[in-house]
mmCIF file with all atom_site columns, C-alpha atoms in Angstrom:
data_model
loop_
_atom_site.group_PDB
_atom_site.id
_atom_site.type_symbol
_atom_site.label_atom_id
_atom_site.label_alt_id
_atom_site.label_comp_id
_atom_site.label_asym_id
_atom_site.label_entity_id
_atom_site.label_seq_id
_atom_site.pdbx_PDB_ins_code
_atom_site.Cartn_x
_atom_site.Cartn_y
_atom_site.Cartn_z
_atom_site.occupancy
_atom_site.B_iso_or_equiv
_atom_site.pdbx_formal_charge
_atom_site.auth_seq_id
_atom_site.auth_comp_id
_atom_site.auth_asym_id
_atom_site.auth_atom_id
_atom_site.pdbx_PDB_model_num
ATOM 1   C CA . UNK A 1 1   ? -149.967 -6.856  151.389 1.00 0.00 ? 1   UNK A CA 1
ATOM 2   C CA . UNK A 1 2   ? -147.097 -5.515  148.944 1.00 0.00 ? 2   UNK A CA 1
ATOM 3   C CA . UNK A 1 3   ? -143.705 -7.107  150.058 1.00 0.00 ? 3   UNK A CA 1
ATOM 4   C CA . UNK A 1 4   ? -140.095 -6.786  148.940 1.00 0.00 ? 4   UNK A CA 1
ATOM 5   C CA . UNK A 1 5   ? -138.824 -10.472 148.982 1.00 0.00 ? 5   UNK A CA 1
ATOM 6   C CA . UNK A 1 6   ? -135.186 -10.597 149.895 1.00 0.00 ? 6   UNK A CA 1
ATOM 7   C CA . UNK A 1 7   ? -133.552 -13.861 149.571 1.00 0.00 ? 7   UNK A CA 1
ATOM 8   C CA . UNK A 1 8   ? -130.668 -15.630 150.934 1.00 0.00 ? 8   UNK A CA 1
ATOM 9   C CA . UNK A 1 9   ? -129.462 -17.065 148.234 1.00 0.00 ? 9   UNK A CA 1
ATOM 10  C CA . UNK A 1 10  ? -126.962 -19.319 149.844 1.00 0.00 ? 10  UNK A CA 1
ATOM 11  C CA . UNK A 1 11  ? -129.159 -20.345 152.574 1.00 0.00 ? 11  UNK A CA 1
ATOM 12  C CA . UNK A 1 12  ? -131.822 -21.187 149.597 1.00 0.00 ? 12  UNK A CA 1
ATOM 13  C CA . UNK A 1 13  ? -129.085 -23.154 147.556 1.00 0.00 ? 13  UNK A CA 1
ATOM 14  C CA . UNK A 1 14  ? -128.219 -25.167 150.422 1.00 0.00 ? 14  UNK A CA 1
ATOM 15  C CA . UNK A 1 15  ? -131.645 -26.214 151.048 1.00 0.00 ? 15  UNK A CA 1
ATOM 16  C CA . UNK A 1 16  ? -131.578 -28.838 148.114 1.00 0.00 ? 16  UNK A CA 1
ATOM 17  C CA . UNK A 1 17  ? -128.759 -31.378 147.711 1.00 0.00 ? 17  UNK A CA 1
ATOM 18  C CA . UNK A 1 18  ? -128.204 -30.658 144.039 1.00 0.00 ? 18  UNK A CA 1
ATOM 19  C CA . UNK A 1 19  ? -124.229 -30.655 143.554 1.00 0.00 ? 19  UNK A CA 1
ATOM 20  C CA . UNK A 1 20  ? -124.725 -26.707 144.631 1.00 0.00 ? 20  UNK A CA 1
ATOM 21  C CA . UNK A 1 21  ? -121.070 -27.326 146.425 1.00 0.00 ? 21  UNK A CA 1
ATOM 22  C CA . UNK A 1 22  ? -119.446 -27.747 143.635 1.00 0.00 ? 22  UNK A CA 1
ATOM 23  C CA . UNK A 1 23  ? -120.359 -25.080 141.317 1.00 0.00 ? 23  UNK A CA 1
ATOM 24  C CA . UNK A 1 24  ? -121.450 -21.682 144.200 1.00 0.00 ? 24  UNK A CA 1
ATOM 25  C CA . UNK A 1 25  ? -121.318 -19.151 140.993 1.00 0.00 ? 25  UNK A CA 1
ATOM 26  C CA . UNK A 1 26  ? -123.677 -21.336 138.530 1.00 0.00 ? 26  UNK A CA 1
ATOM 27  C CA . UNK A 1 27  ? -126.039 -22.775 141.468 1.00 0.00 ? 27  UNK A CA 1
ATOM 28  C CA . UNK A 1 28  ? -126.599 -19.247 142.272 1.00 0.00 ? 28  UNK A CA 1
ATOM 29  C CA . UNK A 1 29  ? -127.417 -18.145 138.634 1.00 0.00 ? 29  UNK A CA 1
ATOM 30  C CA . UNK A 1 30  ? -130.296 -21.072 137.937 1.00 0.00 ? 30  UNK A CA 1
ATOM 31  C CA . UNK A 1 31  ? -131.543 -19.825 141.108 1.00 0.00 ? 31  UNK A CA 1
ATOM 32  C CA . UNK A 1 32  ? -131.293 -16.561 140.361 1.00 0.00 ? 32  UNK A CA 1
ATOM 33  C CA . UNK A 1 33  ? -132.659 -16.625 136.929 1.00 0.00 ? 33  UNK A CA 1
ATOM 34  C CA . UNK A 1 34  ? -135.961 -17.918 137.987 1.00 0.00 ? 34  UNK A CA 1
ATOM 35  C CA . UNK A 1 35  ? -136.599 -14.752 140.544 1.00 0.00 ? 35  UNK A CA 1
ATOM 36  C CA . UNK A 1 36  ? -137.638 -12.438 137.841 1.00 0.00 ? 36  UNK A CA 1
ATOM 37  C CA . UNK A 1 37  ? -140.857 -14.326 136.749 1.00 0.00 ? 37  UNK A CA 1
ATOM 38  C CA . UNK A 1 38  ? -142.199 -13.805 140.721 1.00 0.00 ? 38  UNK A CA 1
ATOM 39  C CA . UNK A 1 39  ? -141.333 -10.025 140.074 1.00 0.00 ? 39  UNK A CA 1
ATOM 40  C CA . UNK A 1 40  ? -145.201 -8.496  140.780 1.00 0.00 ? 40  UNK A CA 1
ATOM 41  C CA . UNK A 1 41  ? -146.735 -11.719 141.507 1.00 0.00 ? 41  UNK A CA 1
ATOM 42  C CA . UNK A 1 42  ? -149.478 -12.073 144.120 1.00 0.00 ? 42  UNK A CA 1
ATOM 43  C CA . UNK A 1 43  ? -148.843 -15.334 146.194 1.00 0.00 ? 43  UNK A CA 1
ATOM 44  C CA . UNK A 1 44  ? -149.970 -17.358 148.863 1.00 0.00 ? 44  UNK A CA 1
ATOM 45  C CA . UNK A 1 45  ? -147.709 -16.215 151.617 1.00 0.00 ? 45  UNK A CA 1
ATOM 46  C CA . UNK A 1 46  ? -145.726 -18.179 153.716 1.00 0.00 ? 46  UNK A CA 1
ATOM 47  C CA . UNK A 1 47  ? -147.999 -18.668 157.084 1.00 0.00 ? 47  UNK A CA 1
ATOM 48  C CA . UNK A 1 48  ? -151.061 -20.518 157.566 1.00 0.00 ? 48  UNK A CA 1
ATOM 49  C CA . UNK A 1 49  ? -153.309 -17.570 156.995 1.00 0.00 ? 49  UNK A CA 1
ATOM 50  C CA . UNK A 1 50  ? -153.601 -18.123 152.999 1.00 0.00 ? 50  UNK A CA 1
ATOM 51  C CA . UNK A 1 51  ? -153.058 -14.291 152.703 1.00 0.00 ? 51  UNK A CA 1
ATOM 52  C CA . UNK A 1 52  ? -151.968 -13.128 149.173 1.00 0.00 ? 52  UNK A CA 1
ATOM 53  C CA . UNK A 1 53  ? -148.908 -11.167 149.413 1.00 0.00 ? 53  UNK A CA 1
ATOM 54  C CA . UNK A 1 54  ? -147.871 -9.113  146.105 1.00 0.00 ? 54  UNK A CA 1
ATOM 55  C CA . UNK A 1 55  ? -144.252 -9.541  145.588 1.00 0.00 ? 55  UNK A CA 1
ATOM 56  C CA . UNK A 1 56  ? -143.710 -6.130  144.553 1.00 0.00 ? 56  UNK A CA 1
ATOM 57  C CA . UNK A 1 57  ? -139.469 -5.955  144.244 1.00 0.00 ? 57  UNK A CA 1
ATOM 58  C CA . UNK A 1 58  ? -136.924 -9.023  144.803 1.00 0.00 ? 58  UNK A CA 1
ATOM 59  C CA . UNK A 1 59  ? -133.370 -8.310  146.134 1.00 0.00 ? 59  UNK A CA 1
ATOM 60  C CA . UNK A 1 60  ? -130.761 -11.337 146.356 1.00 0.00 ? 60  UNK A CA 1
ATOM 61  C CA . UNK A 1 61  ? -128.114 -11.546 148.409 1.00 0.00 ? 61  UNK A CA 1
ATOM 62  C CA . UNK A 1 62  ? -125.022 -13.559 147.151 1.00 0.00 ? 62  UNK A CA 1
ATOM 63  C CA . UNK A 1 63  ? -122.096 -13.982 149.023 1.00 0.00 ? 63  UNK A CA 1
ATOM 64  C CA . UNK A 1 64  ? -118.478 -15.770 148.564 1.00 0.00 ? 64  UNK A CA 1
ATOM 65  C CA . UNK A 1 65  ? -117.892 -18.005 146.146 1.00 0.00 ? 65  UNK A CA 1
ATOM 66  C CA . UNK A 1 66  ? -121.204 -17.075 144.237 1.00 0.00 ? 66  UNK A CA 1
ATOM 67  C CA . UNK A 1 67  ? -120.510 -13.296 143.756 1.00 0.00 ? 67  UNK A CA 1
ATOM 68  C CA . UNK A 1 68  ? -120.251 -12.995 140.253 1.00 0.00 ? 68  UNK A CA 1
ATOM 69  C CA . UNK A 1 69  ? -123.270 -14.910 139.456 1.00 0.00 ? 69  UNK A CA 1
ATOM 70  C CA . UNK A 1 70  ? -125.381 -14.010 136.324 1.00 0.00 ? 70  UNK A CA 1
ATOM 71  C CA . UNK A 1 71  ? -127.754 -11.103 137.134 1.00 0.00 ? 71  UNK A CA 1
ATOM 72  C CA . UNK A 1 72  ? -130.588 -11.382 135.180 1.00 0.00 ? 72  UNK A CA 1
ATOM 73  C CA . UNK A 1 73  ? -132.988 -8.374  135.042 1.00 0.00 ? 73  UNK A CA 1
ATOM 74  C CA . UNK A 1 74  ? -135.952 -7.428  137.200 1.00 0.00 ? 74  UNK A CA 1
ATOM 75  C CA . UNK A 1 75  ? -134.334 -7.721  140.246 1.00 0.00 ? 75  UNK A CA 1
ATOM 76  C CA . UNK A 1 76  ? -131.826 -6.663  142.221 1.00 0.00 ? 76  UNK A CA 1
ATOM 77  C CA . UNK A 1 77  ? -128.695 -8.734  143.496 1.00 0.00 ? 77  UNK A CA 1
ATOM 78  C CA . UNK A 1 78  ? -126.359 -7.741  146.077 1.00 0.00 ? 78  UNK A CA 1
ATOM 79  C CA . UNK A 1 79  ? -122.847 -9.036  146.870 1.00 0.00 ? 79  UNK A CA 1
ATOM 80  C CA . UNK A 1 80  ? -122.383 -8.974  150.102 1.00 0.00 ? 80  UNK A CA 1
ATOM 81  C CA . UNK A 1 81  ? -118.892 -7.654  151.345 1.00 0.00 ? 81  UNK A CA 1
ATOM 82  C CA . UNK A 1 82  ? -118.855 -10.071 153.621 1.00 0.00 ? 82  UNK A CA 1
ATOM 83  C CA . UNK A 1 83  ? -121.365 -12.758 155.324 1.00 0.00 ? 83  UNK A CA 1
ATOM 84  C CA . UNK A 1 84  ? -124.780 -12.585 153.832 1.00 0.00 ? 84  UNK A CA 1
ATOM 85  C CA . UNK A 1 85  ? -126.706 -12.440 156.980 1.00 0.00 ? 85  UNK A CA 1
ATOM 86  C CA . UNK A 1 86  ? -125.174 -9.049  158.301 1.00 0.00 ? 86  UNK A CA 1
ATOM 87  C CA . UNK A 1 87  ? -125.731 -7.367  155.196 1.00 0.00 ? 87  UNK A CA 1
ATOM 88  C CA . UNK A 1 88  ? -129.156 -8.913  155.177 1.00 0.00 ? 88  UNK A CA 1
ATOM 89  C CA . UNK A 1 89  ? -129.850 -7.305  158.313 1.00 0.00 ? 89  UNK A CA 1
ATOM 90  C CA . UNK A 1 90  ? -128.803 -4.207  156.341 1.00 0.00 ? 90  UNK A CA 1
ATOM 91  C CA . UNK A 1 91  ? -131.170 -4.073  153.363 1.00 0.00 ? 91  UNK A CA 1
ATOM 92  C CA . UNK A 1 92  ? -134.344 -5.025  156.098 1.00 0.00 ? 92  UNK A CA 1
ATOM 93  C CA . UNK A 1 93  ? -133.778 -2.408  158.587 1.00 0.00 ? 93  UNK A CA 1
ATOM 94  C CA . UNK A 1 94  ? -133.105 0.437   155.330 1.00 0.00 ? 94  UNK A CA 1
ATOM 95  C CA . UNK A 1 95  ? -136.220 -0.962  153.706 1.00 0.00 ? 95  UNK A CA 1
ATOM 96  C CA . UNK A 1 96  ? -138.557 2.468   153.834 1.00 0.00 ? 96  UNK A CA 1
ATOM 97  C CA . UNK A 1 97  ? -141.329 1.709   151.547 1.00 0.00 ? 97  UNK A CA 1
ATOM 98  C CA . UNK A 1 98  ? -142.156 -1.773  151.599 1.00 0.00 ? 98  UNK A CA 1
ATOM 99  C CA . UNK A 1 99  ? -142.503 -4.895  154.434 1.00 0.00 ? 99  UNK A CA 1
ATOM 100 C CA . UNK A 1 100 ? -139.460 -7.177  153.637 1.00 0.00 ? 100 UNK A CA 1
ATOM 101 C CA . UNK A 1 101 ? -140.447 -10.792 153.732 1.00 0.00 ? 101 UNK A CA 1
ATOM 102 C CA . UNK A 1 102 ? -136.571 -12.598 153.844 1.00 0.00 ? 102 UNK A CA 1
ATOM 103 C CA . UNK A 1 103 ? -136.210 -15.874 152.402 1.00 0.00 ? 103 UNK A CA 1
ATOM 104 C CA . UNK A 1 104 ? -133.957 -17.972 155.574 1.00 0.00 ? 104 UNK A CA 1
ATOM 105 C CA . UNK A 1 105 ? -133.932 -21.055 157.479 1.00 0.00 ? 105 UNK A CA 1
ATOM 106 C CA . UNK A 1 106 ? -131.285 -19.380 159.384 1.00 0.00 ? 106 UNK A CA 1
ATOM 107 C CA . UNK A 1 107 ? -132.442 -19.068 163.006 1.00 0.00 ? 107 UNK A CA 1
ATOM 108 C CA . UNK A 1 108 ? -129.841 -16.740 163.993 1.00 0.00 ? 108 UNK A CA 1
ATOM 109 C CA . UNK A 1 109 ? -130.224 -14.366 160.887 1.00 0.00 ? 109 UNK A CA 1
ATOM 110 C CA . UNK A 1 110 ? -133.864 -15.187 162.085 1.00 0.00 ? 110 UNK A CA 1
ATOM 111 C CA . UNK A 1 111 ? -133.437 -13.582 165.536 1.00 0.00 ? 111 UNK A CA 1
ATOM 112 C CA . UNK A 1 112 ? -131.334 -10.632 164.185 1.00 0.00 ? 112 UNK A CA 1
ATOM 113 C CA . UNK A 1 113 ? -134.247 -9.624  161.889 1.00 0.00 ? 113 UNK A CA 1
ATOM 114 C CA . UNK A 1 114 ? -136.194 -6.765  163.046 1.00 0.00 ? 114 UNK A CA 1
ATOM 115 C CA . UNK A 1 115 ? -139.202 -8.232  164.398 1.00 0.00 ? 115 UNK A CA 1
ATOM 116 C CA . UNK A 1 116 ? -141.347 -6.510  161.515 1.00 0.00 ? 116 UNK A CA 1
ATOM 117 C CA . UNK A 1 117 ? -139.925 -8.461  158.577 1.00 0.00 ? 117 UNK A CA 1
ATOM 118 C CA . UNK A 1 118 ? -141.853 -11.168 157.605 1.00 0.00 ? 118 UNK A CA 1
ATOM 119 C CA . UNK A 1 119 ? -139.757 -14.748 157.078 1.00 0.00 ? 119 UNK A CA 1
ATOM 120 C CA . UNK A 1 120 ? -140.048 -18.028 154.991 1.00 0.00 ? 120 UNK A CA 1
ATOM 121 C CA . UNK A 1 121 ? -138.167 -20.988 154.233 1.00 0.00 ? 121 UNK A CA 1
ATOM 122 C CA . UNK A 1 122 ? -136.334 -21.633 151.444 1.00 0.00 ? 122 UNK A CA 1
ATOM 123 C CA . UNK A 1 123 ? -138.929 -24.566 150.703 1.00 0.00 ? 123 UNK A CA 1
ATOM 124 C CA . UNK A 1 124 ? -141.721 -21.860 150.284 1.00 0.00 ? 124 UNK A CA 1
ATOM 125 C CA . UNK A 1 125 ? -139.671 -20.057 147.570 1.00 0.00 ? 125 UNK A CA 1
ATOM 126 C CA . UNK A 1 126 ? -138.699 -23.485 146.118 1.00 0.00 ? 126 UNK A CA 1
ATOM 127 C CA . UNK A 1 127 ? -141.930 -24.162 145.717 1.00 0.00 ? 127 UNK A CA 1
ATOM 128 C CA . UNK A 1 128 ? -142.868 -21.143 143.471 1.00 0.00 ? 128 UNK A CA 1
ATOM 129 C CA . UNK A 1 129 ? -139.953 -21.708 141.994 1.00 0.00 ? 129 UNK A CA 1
ATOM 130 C CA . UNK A 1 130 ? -140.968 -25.225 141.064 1.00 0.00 ? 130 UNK A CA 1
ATOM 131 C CA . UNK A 1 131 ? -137.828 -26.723 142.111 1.00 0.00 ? 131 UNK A CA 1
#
């Protein structure tokens, strides 16, 4: 299955104790600089099934204090105008062409998903990250 991965990138920083706090705008470009290498990857998706999805294009959202960030190529990043998780919502239910699969632990960003999009936790995108 050919996915576009959109990740939360706050939600995902916040996920490792790691000083994040005190630095929003550099936490968010290490994390951000490793998306690009998972550009067109196939990987073991985030259920039990072992199904390869293809991670065909990679949006980030960025919100706050980490708008700025470095963008590095290959991907897209989006500053959200406000909270993340609305505009979020946003990008999944514009999404034409491919099945979004969002990178959350948020359960209420979770339940205002529409029920198509596929979800993982930030410790599945850590993972391929290698953090």
């Amino acid at each position: 299955m050919t996915v576009r991965l959109i990740v939360d990138v706050a939600n995902v920083m916040g996920s490792r104790p790691d000083g994040w706090w005190r630095d929003r705008r550099g936490a968010a470009t290490r994390l951000l600089a490793g998306l690009p290498a998972l550009a067109g990857a196939e990987v073991e998706g985030p259920d039990e099934s072992g199904a390869l999805l293809r991670l065909d294009a990679i949006t980030a959202v960025v919100e706050g204090a980490a708008r700025g960030a470095a963008e590095p190529g290959g991907i897209l990043v989006v500053a959200a105008p406000a909270d993340g998780d609305s505009t979020i919502v946003e990008l999944v239910a514009a999404e034409a062409s491919l099945r979004p699969l969002v990178v959350t632990a948020d359960r209420g960003l979770r339940a205002r998903l529409d029920p198509a999009a596929l979800v993982a936790g930030p410790g599945w995108l850590n993972r391929l990250l290698g953090r």
